[in-house]
Every structure is written in C-alpha cells, then in structure tokens.
XYZ file of C-alpha atoms in Angstrom:
692
model
C -76.316 -76.413 23.063
C -78.037 -79.832 22.554
C -77.842 -81.329 19.046
C -79.132 -84.244 16.977
C -76.849 -87.059 16.063
C -77.243 -88.299 12.551
C -80.057 -86.285 11.398
C -77.339 -85.603 14.327
C -77.666 -85.180 18.423
C -78.497 -82.905 22.589
C -77.125 -80.430 24.970
C -77.782 -79.595 28.450
C -76.467 -78.508 31.731
C -74.851 -81.416 33.529
C -73.701 -81.973 37.073
C -71.774 -84.995 38.325
C -72.717 -88.162 40.133
C -70.692 -90.564 42.183
C -69.697 -93.916 40.665
C -68.479 -96.850 42.679
C -65.120 -98.583 42.890
C -65.057 -102.063 41.520
C -68.246 -101.561 39.555
C -68.906 -99.605 36.411
C -66.384 -96.959 37.380
C -64.383 -95.853 40.337
C -65.665 -92.234 40.641
C -66.312 -89.143 38.666
C -63.509 -86.661 38.266
C -62.754 -83.042 38.780
C -66.081 -81.151 38.696
C -67.494 -80.281 42.080
C -70.472 -82.360 43.211
C -73.308 -81.834 45.608
C -71.389 -83.875 48.138
C -68.431 -81.456 48.227
C -68.729 -79.117 51.202
C -66.868 -75.833 51.008
C -67.104 -72.448 52.699
C -69.044 -69.966 50.534
C -66.317 -67.329 50.285
C -66.485 -66.457 46.586
C -66.064 -62.715 46.030
C -68.897 -61.126 44.029
C -67.897 -60.089 40.538
C -69.303 -56.566 41.055
C -70.129 -54.525 44.093
C -73.374 -53.611 42.360
C -74.447 -57.250 41.988
C -76.982 -58.944 44.249
C -75.375 -59.196 47.693
C -74.730 -62.375 49.650
C -75.658 -62.145 53.298
C -73.062 -62.353 55.988
C -74.803 -65.417 57.361
C -74.421 -67.230 54.046
C -70.768 -66.388 53.744
C -70.105 -67.643 57.241
C -72.128 -70.867 56.910
C -70.798 -73.977 55.266
C -72.237 -74.592 51.851
C -72.039 -77.373 49.249
C -71.308 -76.685 45.577
C -73.609 -77.887 42.793
C -71.408 -78.639 39.808
C -72.232 -77.173 36.424
C -74.331 -74.257 37.676
C -71.708 -71.631 36.646
C -71.772 -71.680 32.819
C -68.394 -71.872 31.101
C -69.365 -68.923 28.917
C -70.022 -66.652 31.938
C -66.521 -65.282 32.193
C -65.260 -61.718 32.783
C -64.168 -61.245 29.174
C -67.816 -61.936 28.112
C -69.288 -59.587 30.696
C -71.739 -57.107 29.248
C -71.245 -53.483 30.377
C -73.835 -52.054 32.682
C -75.366 -52.797 36.083
C -75.605 -56.338 37.284
C -78.748 -58.360 36.556
C -80.659 -57.792 39.803
C -84.119 -57.490 38.281
C -86.361 -60.142 36.785
C -87.550 -63.552 37.834
C -85.684 -66.856 38.193
C -87.454 -70.224 37.800
C -85.137 -72.933 39.077
C -85.640 -76.700 38.955
C -83.952 -78.523 41.828
C -83.428 -82.229 41.037
C -83.700 -84.645 43.944
C -80.925 -87.136 44.697
C -83.107 -89.513 46.626
C -82.491 -91.023 50.019
C -79.616 -93.365 49.010
C -77.928 -92.302 45.724
C -74.799 -94.293 46.552
C -76.910 -97.418 47.149
C -78.756 -97.003 43.856
C -75.469 -96.617 41.965
C -74.144 -99.733 43.718
C -77.209 -101.704 42.771
C -77.027 -100.540 39.151
C -73.451 -101.789 39.048
C -74.157 -105.164 40.710
C -77.247 -106.035 38.717
C -75.378 -105.368 35.456
C -72.176 -107.281 36.281
C -71.959 -110.994 35.238
C -70.793 -113.086 38.184
C -72.188 -110.743 40.828
C -74.695 -112.282 43.198
C -77.264 -109.655 42.172
C -76.741 -110.046 38.453
C -80.107 -109.732 36.682
C -82.027 -109.435 39.928
C -83.888 -106.491 38.546
C -86.212 -104.293 40.612
C -89.651 -103.017 39.720
C -90.283 -99.273 39.636
C -92.273 -99.656 42.882
C -89.308 -101.402 44.549
C -86.917 -98.694 43.287
C -89.219 -95.970 44.703
C -89.580 -97.745 48.053
C -85.820 -98.120 48.483
C -84.383 -94.975 46.872
C -86.883 -92.162 46.404
C -86.441 -88.871 48.280
C -87.831 -89.002 51.800
C -90.545 -86.691 53.016
C -88.008 -85.186 55.402
C -85.655 -84.325 52.570
C -88.426 -82.805 50.484
C -89.659 -80.723 53.445
C -86.116 -79.464 54.162
C -85.580 -78.372 50.602
C -88.978 -76.597 50.502
C -88.188 -74.821 53.736
C -84.805 -73.685 52.484
C -86.282 -72.262 49.228
C -89.240 -70.498 50.836
C -87.107 -68.978 53.623
C -85.045 -67.299 50.927
C -88.165 -65.803 49.345
C -88.854 -68.261 46.534
C -92.297 -69.760 45.918
C -92.753 -73.475 45.359
C -94.352 -74.053 41.949
C -94.190 -77.825 41.483
C -93.172 -80.815 43.627
C -92.508 -84.060 41.680
C -91.085 -86.381 44.294
C -93.009 -89.634 43.658
C -90.253 -91.323 41.690
C -86.469 -91.630 41.839
C -85.880 -90.898 38.145
C -86.636 -87.343 37.200
C -87.755 -86.140 40.683
C -87.598 -82.380 41.165
C -88.957 -79.323 42.888
C -89.550 -76.124 40.867
C -89.230 -72.756 42.625
C -89.741 -69.224 41.312
C -89.020 -65.789 42.610
C -87.036 -62.534 42.250
C -83.427 -62.783 41.126
C -82.396 -61.372 44.487
C -84.137 -64.173 46.295
C -82.584 -66.784 43.995
C -79.175 -65.234 44.635
C -79.689 -65.580 48.367
C -80.920 -69.132 48.105
C -78.089 -70.381 45.890
C -75.319 -68.149 47.210
C -74.606 -66.441 43.843
C -74.565 -63.004 42.262
C -76.079 -62.497 38.834
C -74.581 -60.539 35.927
C -75.138 -60.202 32.186
C -72.802 -62.028 29.827
C -72.529 -62.630 26.104
C -74.096 -66.061 25.830
C -73.465 -68.923 23.370
C -75.939 -67.346 20.959
C -74.099 -64.011 20.968
C -76.879 -62.254 22.884
C -76.795 -60.879 26.454
C -77.879 -63.516 28.947
C -78.179 -63.474 32.702
C -76.052 -66.062 34.512
C -74.661 -66.654 38.003
C -71.110 -65.364 38.432
C -70.216 -68.273 40.706
C -71.033 -71.937 41.150
C -74.287 -72.240 43.037
C -74.282 -73.717 46.538
C -76.843 -75.201 48.903
C -76.731 -75.500 52.677
C -74.399 -78.309 53.673
C -77.278 -80.097 55.427
C -78.924 -80.526 51.968
C -75.793 -81.715 50.161
C -76.985 -85.312 49.906
C -80.507 -84.356 48.859
C -79.898 -81.923 45.954
C -78.624 -83.553 42.831
C -78.532 -80.736 40.257
C -80.097 -77.306 39.578
C -81.166 -75.843 36.242
C -82.704 -72.484 35.290
C -80.238 -70.122 36.924
C -79.092 -68.786 33.556
C -81.299 -67.526 30.750
C -79.403 -69.046 27.848
C -81.381 -71.525 25.718
C -80.174 -75.096 25.940
C -81.888 -76.461 22.873
C -81.516 -79.457 20.645
C -80.985 -78.510 16.985
C -81.401 -80.786 13.946
C -78.401 -80.756 11.696
C -80.292 -81.765 8.554
C -82.880 -79.555 6.864
C -86.404 -79.896 8.292
C -88.510 -82.446 6.456
C -90.816 -79.878 4.906
C -89.044 -80.775 1.657
C -87.591 -84.212 0.948
C -83.850 -84.765 0.471
C -83.944 -86.348 -2.962
C -81.147 -88.819 -3.732
C -79.474 -87.962 -7.044
C -78.319 -90.441 -9.700
C -76.155 -92.358 -10.178
C -76.355 -94.665 -7.189
C -76.159 -98.414 -6.548
C -78.481 -100.944 -4.941
C -75.463 -102.579 -3.231
C -71.793 -101.741 -2.857
C -69.854 -101.765 -6.127
C -72.862 -102.406 -8.392
C -71.983 -99.329 -10.497
C -68.540 -97.893 -11.137
C -68.081 -94.220 -12.005
C -66.039 -94.925 -15.130
C -66.834 -91.542 -16.717
C -65.569 -89.629 -13.681
C -61.884 -89.096 -12.884
C -60.024 -91.919 -11.273
C -58.630 -91.670 -7.724
C -55.992 -93.670 -5.985
C -55.183 -95.448 -9.278
C -58.677 -96.679 -10.172
C -62.193 -95.642 -10.947
C -64.262 -95.631 -7.748
C -67.791 -97.017 -7.234
C -70.900 -94.861 -7.080
C -72.373 -94.486 -3.649
C -75.374 -96.645 -2.785
C -78.961 -95.416 -2.976
C -79.700 -96.371 0.647
C -79.522 -99.796 2.254
C -82.758 -101.466 3.168
C -83.379 -103.135 6.542
C -83.097 -106.656 5.048
C -79.669 -105.842 3.629
C -78.530 -104.651 7.020
C -79.963 -107.707 8.796
C -78.039 -109.916 6.387
C -74.718 -108.035 6.841
C -74.955 -108.006 10.641
C -75.879 -111.622 11.181
C -79.470 -111.046 12.243
C -80.961 -113.026 9.349
C -78.652 -115.970 10.044
C -79.583 -115.933 13.753
C -83.280 -116.185 12.860
C -84.387 -113.566 15.433
C -87.031 -110.892 14.961
C -87.166 -109.250 18.389
C -90.402 -111.040 19.232
C -91.432 -110.514 22.872
C -89.136 -107.468 23.294
C -90.022 -103.790 23.591
C -87.880 -100.874 22.402
C -88.592 -97.234 23.395
C -87.461 -94.305 21.241
C -87.127 -90.798 22.623
C -87.187 -87.629 20.505
C -88.797 -84.208 20.706
C -92.330 -83.717 19.375
C -94.249 -86.183 17.226
C -94.637 -86.622 13.511
C -98.269 -86.276 12.419
C -97.807 -88.998 9.776
C -96.475 -91.722 12.121
C -97.011 -94.705 12.165
C -98.494 -94.564 8.642
C -95.066 -93.642 7.225
C -93.353 -96.577 8.933
C -96.028 -98.961 7.699
C -95.709 -97.749 4.090
C -91.930 -97.937 4.319
C -92.111 -101.529 5.543
C -94.271 -102.533 2.634
C -91.973 -100.866 0.095
C -88.860 -102.504 1.547
C -90.421 -105.989 1.826
C -91.105 -106.093 5.546
C -94.350 -106.327 7.504
C -96.173 -103.244 8.807
C -96.936 -102.980 12.533
C -99.537 -105.317 13.897
C -102.281 -104.072 16.222
C -100.722 -102.729 19.432
C -97.168 -103.244 18.303
C -96.607 -99.494 18.011
C -97.747 -97.119 20.757
C -97.046 -93.414 21.155
C -96.807 -91.296 24.309
C -96.496 -87.532 24.884
C -94.820 -86.191 28.015
C -96.401 -82.804 28.566
C -97.803 -80.196 26.163
C -95.493 -79.270 23.220
C -93.673 -75.952 23.654
C -90.852 -74.010 21.958
C -91.748 -75.556 18.632
C -90.891 -72.538 16.436
C -87.892 -72.288 14.064
C -86.077 -69.927 16.399
C -86.310 -72.480 19.229
C -86.502 -76.281 18.687
C -87.834 -76.296 15.123
C -90.386 -79.081 15.646
C -90.630 -80.224 11.978
C -86.861 -80.986 11.983
C -87.527 -83.607 14.674
C -90.126 -85.487 12.587
C -87.410 -86.912 10.366
C -85.402 -88.075 13.386
C -88.410 -89.878 14.757
C -89.139 -91.483 11.424
C -85.536 -92.682 10.952
C -85.374 -94.079 14.494
C -88.673 -96.004 14.275
C -87.932 -97.415 10.779
C -84.425 -98.423 11.881
C -85.571 -100.293 15.000
C -88.499 -101.895 13.247
C -86.225 -102.885 10.330
C -83.837 -104.811 12.625
C -86.458 -106.214 14.979
C -89.701 -106.468 12.908
C -91.623 -108.260 15.648
C -90.526 -106.126 18.576
C -92.924 -103.688 20.206
C -92.008 -99.976 19.797
C -92.989 -97.275 22.234
C -92.357 -93.767 20.957
C -92.064 -91.244 23.732
C -92.295 -87.568 22.659
C -90.501 -85.013 24.772
C -92.355 -81.713 25.165
C -89.509 -79.768 23.589
C -85.804 -80.123 22.927
C -84.492 -78.948 26.289
C -82.652 -81.093 28.856
C -85.463 -80.963 31.373
C -87.916 -82.191 28.794
C -85.673 -85.089 27.746
C -85.006 -86.048 31.325
C -88.747 -86.201 31.967
C -89.292 -88.309 28.852
C -86.582 -90.773 29.825
C -87.946 -90.854 33.379
C -91.430 -91.571 31.991
C -90.036 -94.802 30.476
C -88.143 -95.790 33.598
C -90.872 -95.010 36.116
C -93.354 -97.165 34.128
C -90.831 -99.810 32.994
C -92.211 -99.114 29.556
C -89.448 -100.947 27.621
C -86.231 -102.894 28.207
C -84.231 -101.057 25.471
C -84.178 -97.296 24.810
C -82.634 -95.663 21.690
C -81.632 -92.010 21.765
C -80.228 -90.252 18.696
C -79.275 -86.956 20.364
C -76.565 -85.587 22.558
C -74.615 -82.539 23.732
C -71.422 -81.079 22.273
C -70.212 -80.364 25.792
C -69.581 -83.261 28.151
C -69.729 -81.159 31.345
C -72.887 -79.144 31.965
C -75.639 -78.669 34.513
C -77.681 -81.863 34.424
C -75.262 -84.826 34.110
C -76.252 -86.019 37.545
C -79.975 -85.876 36.825
C -79.450 -87.850 33.561
C -77.212 -90.405 35.282
C -79.765 -90.949 38.008
C -82.287 -91.942 35.341
C -79.786 -94.299 33.723
C -78.872 -95.864 37.072
C -82.565 -96.380 37.901
C -83.068 -97.952 34.446
C -80.088 -100.316 35.006
C -81.595 -101.421 38.302
C -84.786 -102.274 36.452
C -83.016 -104.048 33.525
C -83.329 -101.230 31.009
C -80.502 -100.631 28.532
C -79.948 -97.120 27.059
C -78.267 -96.636 23.685
C -76.971 -93.205 22.551
C -75.455 -91.967 19.318
C -71.772 -91.065 19.751
C -72.113 -87.876 17.682
C -71.367 -86.799 14.122
C -68.356 -84.526 14.404
C -65.501 -86.754 15.560
C -63.751 -85.442 18.647
C -65.801 -82.271 18.459
C -62.761 -80.140 17.693
C -63.404 -76.648 16.265
C -62.109 -77.913 12.917
C -64.823 -80.563 12.848
C -67.590 -78.513 14.432
C -67.142 -74.722 14.643
C -69.681 -74.622 17.539
C -67.340 -76.741 19.707
C -65.327 -75.018 22.428
C -62.473 -77.561 22.100
C -61.782 -81.255 21.778
C -64.207 -83.239 23.900
C -66.608 -86.177 23.812
C -70.349 -85.773 23.760
C -72.871 -86.412 26.557
C -74.976 -88.447 27.477
C -73.054 -90.901 25.278
C -70.072 -90.667 27.646
C -72.030 -91.798 30.687
C -70.780 -95.240 31.864
C -74.425 -96.198 32.367
C -75.288 -96.081 28.636
C -74.024 -97.814 25.534
C -72.332 -95.397 23.157
C -72.837 -96.363 19.495
C -70.333 -95.041 16.944
C -70.577 -95.012 13.184
C -69.026 -96.855 10.224
C -68.944 -96.877 6.442
C -70.393 -100.279 5.459
C -70.091 -102.187 2.176
C -72.971 -104.670 1.665
C -72.743 -107.008 -1.321
C -75.261 -108.234 -3.867
C -76.612 -110.972 -1.623
C -76.952 -108.832 1.558
C -73.519 -110.128 2.548
C -70.960 -108.246 4.609
C -67.979 -107.222 2.457
C -66.015 -104.749 4.579
C -66.363 -101.876 6.980
C -64.292 -98.860 8.077
C -64.735 -96.039 10.519
C -67.074 -93.323 9.369
C -64.951 -90.281 8.575
C -65.362 -88.615 5.191
C -63.374 -86.083 3.144
C -65.186 -84.488 0.202
C -63.162 -83.481 -2.844
C -65.369 -81.714 -5.450
C -65.115 -82.374 -9.170
C -63.070 -79.640 -10.895
C -64.984 -77.251 -13.138
C -63.561 -78.836 -16.301
C -64.705 -82.249 -15.141
C -61.396 -83.996 -15.903
C -59.977 -84.190 -12.363
C -60.843 -83.640 -8.755
C -60.457 -80.120 -7.420
C -57.385 -81.068 -5.368
C -55.295 -84.161 -4.914
C -57.503 -86.659 -3.046
C -58.587 -86.722 -0.331
C -58.525 -82.906 -0.150
C -57.506 -80.757 2.766
C -58.662 -80.749 6.407
C -60.803 -79.117 7.716
C -62.016 -77.384 4.483
C -63.066 -80.719 2.925
C -64.167 -82.442 6.081
C -67.696 -83.892 5.699
C -68.624 -85.520 9.002
C -67.404 -88.447 11.079
C -68.291 -90.686 14.016
C -67.895 -89.316 17.510
C -65.580 -90.728 20.119
C -62.682 -90.001 22.394
C -61.680 -89.865 26.087
C -63.988 -88.507 28.815
C -62.794 -85.877 31.225
C -65.730 -86.493 33.560
C -65.799 -90.245 34.239
C -63.119 -92.698 35.316
C -62.796 -95.930 33.408
C -65.689 -98.345 34.057
C -64.688 -101.786 35.217
C -66.091 -103.354 32.054
C -63.471 -101.503 29.988
C -60.555 -102.784 32.112
C -58.260 -105.015 30.053
C -59.943 -104.068 26.769
C -59.302 -100.363 26.320
C -55.549 -99.756 26.061
C -54.187 -97.720 28.966
C -52.279 -95.520 26.547
C -55.640 -94.482 25.005
C -57.631 -94.218 28.250
C -55.133 -91.870 29.858
C -54.674 -89.507 26.888
C -56.935 -86.542 27.635
C -58.357 -84.303 24.923
C -56.101 -81.399 25.849
C -52.975 -83.517 25.291
C -52.200 -84.108 28.965
C -51.934 -87.583 30.531
C -54.335 -88.615 33.233
C -52.938 -90.387 36.281
C -55.861 -92.862 36.063
C -57.651 -94.375 33.056
C -60.838 -92.598 31.944
C -64.049 -93.697 30.204
C -63.520 -93.980 26.425
C -66.315 -93.971 23.793
C -67.813 -95.452 21.711
C -68.545 -98.921 23.003
C -69.801 -100.441 19.699
C -70.536 -99.187 16.200
C -72.807 -99.693 13.179
C -73.407 -98.122 9.834
C -73.690 -94.316 9.809
C -71.903 -92.852 6.792
C -74.515 -90.999 4.663
C -72.791 -92.210 1.512
C -73.273 -95.858 2.558
C -76.481 -94.781 4.213
C -79.900 -95.959 5.157
C -83.036 -95.755 2.995
C -85.700 -93.847 4.867
C -89.317 -93.021 3.962
C -91.453 -90.073 5.155
C -94.320 -87.836 4.104
C -92.738 -84.624 2.862
C -93.508 -81.476 0.854
C -93.036 -82.222 -2.841
C -90.955 -80.086 -5.249
C -94.144 -78.290 -6.425
C -94.306 -76.635 -3.004
C -97.967 -77.519 -2.420
C -98.349 -81.333 -2.423
C -97.495 -83.692 0.413
C -96.636 -87.300 -0.328
C -94.648 -90.250 0.958
C -91.036 -90.022 -0.332
C -87.860 -92.049 -0.060
C -84.461 -90.632 0.725
C -81.008 -91.707 1.938
C -79.745 -90.618 5.324
C -76.812 -91.188 7.619
C -75.088 -90.196 10.844
C -74.967 -91.919 14.207
C -78.688 -91.257 14.329
C -78.740 -94.393 12.179
C -76.248 -96.474 14.154
C -77.965 -96.111 17.555
C -81.462 -97.345 16.568
C -79.896 -99.999 14.302
C -77.982 -101.447 17.211
C -80.932 -101.014 19.573
C -83.014 -103.143 17.139
C -80.265 -105.773 17.036
C -80.178 -105.703 20.863
C -83.900 -106.652 20.840
C -82.945 -109.628 18.672
C -80.179 -110.545 21.122
C -82.623 -110.394 24.060
C -84.988 -112.711 22.232
C -82.134 -115.153 21.727
C -81.070 -114.764 25.349
C -84.623 -115.280 26.646
C -84.255 -112.509 29.182
C -83.482 -108.799 29.598
C -79.846 -107.858 29.096
C -80.221 -104.475 30.773
C -77.093 -102.277 30.641
C -75.390 -104.050 27.786
C -71.800 -102.867 28.229
C -70.552 -105.621 30.541
C -71.734 -108.352 28.157
C -70.504 -106.405 25.132
C -66.998 -106.090 26.456
C -67.084 -109.739 27.637
C -67.545 -110.634 23.949
C -64.666 -108.471 22.781
C -62.321 -110.283 20.434
C -64.852 -113.026 19.579
C -66.974 -113.651 16.516
C -69.695 -111.531 18.078
C -68.108 -108.413 16.516
C -66.349 -107.355 13.322
C -63.085 -105.659 14.233
C -63.505 -102.419 12.240
C -60.274 -100.747 11.085
C -59.200 -97.856 8.873
C -57.790 -100.379 6.379
C -60.064 -103.451 6.109
C -58.304 -106.641 5.184
C -58.220 -107.314 1.456
C -59.167 -103.739 0.547
C -56.995 -100.900 -0.908
C -55.367 -98.530 1.532
C -57.651 -95.690 0.286
C -61.383 -96.396 0.187
C -63.560 -93.953 -1.703
C -66.876 -93.470 -3.458
C -68.256 -91.008 -6.000
C -71.515 -89.231 -5.102
C -73.662 -86.682 -6.907
C -76.189 -84.360 -5.243
C -78.797 -82.039 -6.683
C -77.931 -78.380 -6.392
C -81.213 -78.037 -4.515
C -81.943 -81.486 -3.030
C -85.440 -80.370 -1.890
C -86.691 -79.600 -5.409
C -84.483 -81.876 -7.504
C -83.062 -78.760 -9.193
C -79.757 -79.130 -11.047
C -77.117 -79.155 -12.196
C -75.713 -82.176 -10.292
C -72.775 -81.541 -8.003
C -70.320 -84.457 -7.984
C -67.576 -85.181 -5.505
C -65.128 -87.860 -4.449
C -65.677 -89.069 -0.893
C -62.654 -90.675 0.742
C -63.668 -92.887 3.653
C -62.097 -93.781 6.974
C -60.598 -90.355 7.875
C -62.004 -89.376 11.311
C -60.299 -86.058 12.190
C -56.754 -84.827 11.987
C -53.918 -84.038 14.357
C -54.793 -84.322 18.048
C -58.439 -84.741 17.090
C -57.831 -87.927 15.118
C -59.904 -90.969 16.004
C -58.029 -93.847 14.409
C -59.626 -97.208 13.738
C -56.884 -99.706 14.596
C -56.954 -103.479 15.254
C -58.631 -104.100 18.562
C -60.550 -101.582 20.597
C -60.335 -97.986 19.367
C -62.068 -94.672 20.036
C -63.535 -94.530 16.497
C -65.514 -97.827 16.485
C -65.267 -99.310 19.993
C -65.112 -103.078 20.071
C -66.496 -103.162 16.485
C -69.829 -103.759 14.695
C -72.263 -106.725 15.035
C -71.305 -110.018 13.444
C -72.506 -113.069 15.398
C -73.600 -110.793 18.266
C -77.213 -112.080 18.275
C -76.090 -115.727 17.770
C -73.778 -115.404 20.787
C -76.771 -115.094 23.151
C -78.378 -118.348 22.061
C -78.187 -120.992 24.778
C-alpha cells in the first residue's frame, strides 16, 4: 500500500532489475527476475481454477518477480470456486533492447573517475540506444493476442515508462501468464482476485518484459498520513521562534531540568542559515527542480507566493514555476486516493524547494492518481523530456519488494544517464516494524528510497538558534509522554514506553533486494550492511539507507502556508501551520542540491557517488543520538489543540523525548560516522564544497 512520507510516503508492486558489478551495485538479490528461465511446473492451487495448458507446462518460461502478491497465501484463501470469471487489464512494462547496457551507462556516467563521468545523454540519444525494438514489441503483441487478450495501448516510444496494456477474460490472462486465479483476503480485508503463482512469460521474451501489473485486483494506493487540508492544522501556544527561546517552567521538569517549548515552525531563511546555504551565497539560479505528487492544488502557486512574502523571500518570477498534468485525474475520492490530502504535500514540497533555492525553476508534475503506474508515468514524463536535473519525491512504499521495482528502476537509470538526480523521503516509521507502523508486515526498508539509483533522505530533529545558526541535531525519533491529569508530573517516567508512546521517526535500515552499491563501499560498516531485518547475516553487504538527512521532526518542524477551510466551516483563507516528516527533508535537500549544482556549474546527476566521496568532511554534520555538548536526553514540551482543525480546547500537553528511533531489533541508532538513521549526516558546507 503506497504512503506519503512526512505528510508521509508510496506503495506499489515491484519487480527486480539487474545491477552491475563494480558500479552502483553488484546485482539484485533473491527475487526472481525476468531473466530467470524456469520450467512452468507450478501445481494449480485448486482443480477448479483456470487450467494451464499442457503446452505451457512443457515449454520453458521465465518468471516475472513480484507478480504473486505476498498476501495471496492459502491461509487467506476465500472459500468458494476459483476466480475464473471477470476481466483482467494487465500492463506489461518494456525492458528495452539493452537493459544491461543502460544500467552500465547509468553507473559509469555517475562515477567520478570513470571515462564517461558526466557524459550525459539526451532523451533522443537514450531512445535511439536503449528503447524497445519493433521486433520486441511485435513479439509481445503476438504472444498476448494469441492467448486471447486484446491490445489496448502501446506506449513504446521511450525507454522510461514504456508499456503495452492488454485486456481480456481471466481465463485468457491465466493462459498468457501461466497462472491460476483465486480469491484471497487482501490487504484491505476484502476478497480480492490474485494469481496463485508467480506469473511467467515465454522464455523468448525474458529480456523484453520488465514487469507486469494488474493481475490482482487489490488497490495499491498512496495514502496521506496527515488529515486532508480541508481544515488547517493550527499550531497551539506556547511555541518558540527559535530553539530554546521559551522554557516550559510551569510544566513538570524532565531529566533534571525544565525543557524548552517546541518551535512554531522554522522559516526557509532559518534553515538556509543552519545548513550553510546562506554562507555559500547560492540561490539555485540556473537550476530546475521537479516535484512529483498526485493531483494538483487549486491554489498553487498563489499559496507559495503568499508564503514567500510572509517569510521574507521573493515570490516566483514569470516562468519560474510551471505545472504539468500527466493524464486525467482519477480515483480522487476519499475511499481511494483522497485528492485533497495530496494538496498539502504539494504545497509543502514546493515551499521547501523554493525556500532553499529561491531562484531555481520549479516544475510541478501531477500524477493522475496515487497508484504506482501513475507515478511511474509522471516520473517518465520528466525523464523523457529532460524537464529538470533534480527531482524530489515525498512518497514511498511500506514494502520493499513488490511488482514494479524494475519499472521504477528503469526510469531512475534513464534519468541517471541524462544527468537527473532523484531524491526520495526515507519514510516516517523507522524500520517499519509492526510496533512503529501496524500496517507493516515486518521489519523492512521502504521503496523507492532503497533503490541504489536514488538518494534516500532521512530525517532529524534540528535546533536552530536566534541568529539562524546551527546549534545541534539528532536523529528524528520521538517518544510522547502526556501530562498527567493533575498536571504535576508526566504520565509515566520519561520517555514513556515503546510502542505505546512512539510518535514517529525517520526511516532507514538494510535492504533485502539490493546489494551494496560501490559508492557505499568503505563508508557503510560491514557489520551494518550484512545485518538483515530478520536478524540473519547476509553473506554479502547490502544497500543501506538513508544516504543523507535533514530536518523532519514535526516538533522542530517547518512553517508551511496553504489555503484551508477555516474553523467556521465555511470560509477559505490562507493559513500557516507547522509540519514535519521526511516529506520535509527530501524537498529541503533537493533545494540545497540545486544550490550545489549552481556552485558546481554543472549537473551533478545521481548524487550518491559525490555525497559519499564527501563523507567525513566539513560537507556534512555528523548527526548522532547524543550531540556533543548536549545532555544525554534531549526533549521538548509541546501543546496541541484538542481539535487542531477548529482550535478547540482544552490544550493537550506532552513531553517529547528526541533521538529514539525504534526499539529492539528495529532500532536505528545514530552513532558517530555513517548510520542507518541519518546516513552520512546533514548539510553543513555541502554547497560550499562544490565551489571551484
């Protein structure tokens, strides 16, 4: 199930794609890929299910990873006859004529010291070298139609996002993909049709078919984690303009002292000062950043312009902001994607990027809905037009392995070949253990943030001083201890108990899908990179996230402005609020990346190789659980309205202890050096380091 990060982040079905030795990574791991050829000898789950022909069983077939949902197991089988009726609409993603060559080029062009470093291709050059051939497309069409499926759409003009859509009876789809269909209790608790086996394609098409979606009927939808912006989230008093301005002296002490009130929401200029952007003198001039979310706020860019005026920055100049819509909007209702809930994410992302790079161009690309296929097409829209050199994405999936990993990765590889860097929020629920997010099936990292072709941005709690100066930073991980009813103590000894008092944290951890990219060699400790989420030890190091981090904690959060429904329930007006999550950290770092590109004088592209090359230098603050010069226990006091949308009281006050990201095997500990809570750290002289 896709999710927001930070308002919070996306889900989707993901396959796997091959990575190359000596480059970003050695290879992907366990899940079957389209290049794995195996006999189709799977026994149908029921003799009443759609039959597989003898010819199919005898022929050699190739498995398409991720097409058998993890929830489609015998224990979740719904009683009754197998699902042989109905229609299947499948989208077959095209691998192109040379996927290994594209992956190799993406590695080389992003690796300092390689002869191809920064020799970026144009979209036309990528298409000419790597797009699916007419022979491949014809062969796929022939296979689908011979099984009884009708071709609906052929989109084969570009490498990124290329697909063929086919529709037909379930029986025909079963024949085409070598599966039987049955009914299972899906992720939403309702009966859903799904294949009982992993789908396969003829071995002759193994290199041409990248991934397949649409074989199950479960909804793979992005869901906002914050209330939709129909009503504003009003920040309650008391709060501070900067860290430590006000101390909660009339509230109980904790850890031997009275703690400070939380801040009211940092402004962009405060963040620019803390992260070295102001000192570097960069504004992102000459750079273009794209932002991808679902739907489009009807009050954008007016909200961003009004916000800039209020916070002391300049509104957009003519042409600086442009908006694109990829397809007609669908699934906008509250039972599906909940379109209004995405308006706040869009607003936050645009104001964050513009705040850190006030002179950079912004291209907002609205996906048609919150499904994986819609997001892939929105990302491909950017890549196929070379619309921007930096892309910020504040969404992700709770499950790392699903149907469309390979389709996403192909977009990211194409972008890397063109010099486009993708930035993704790392997630807002730590290691995604059930204690941190009840929707999680177990400890795992999020996706697409775990792809080695994107930069994963984690979250921190940030203290900014009176003069926009950096004071300290720790990993975002909060425990909330409510004020006792009598008001003389906290409800339990601080910080409270886990998971009952857990209140969100930065995502991170070790991938089970991708081997360690070359850029992490020598930086990420082997003891960390081989410790898998289930407690076992991998024989080879794996990809670890995040790569970098920036402010995300809602209690040291970001001031945001948006047109919302007012407490009277009838009036709409521009309103300020405070927000947090890694939906803040990703666009913040993407804006800073635009400043770095301005300083560099050229595209940086996939940023990870240059980020890790700067590890241990003044480019980054080394963020730890116990910042130097600070007490062992960092905390703040925060009050909320009982109903934050109407400012209705009484106020609810709690102690928020910082720097606790998970517990037990799900702990992400911020230690000196690289860690899976904050990566290499947060920006310090990062922008300055690119000046020649």
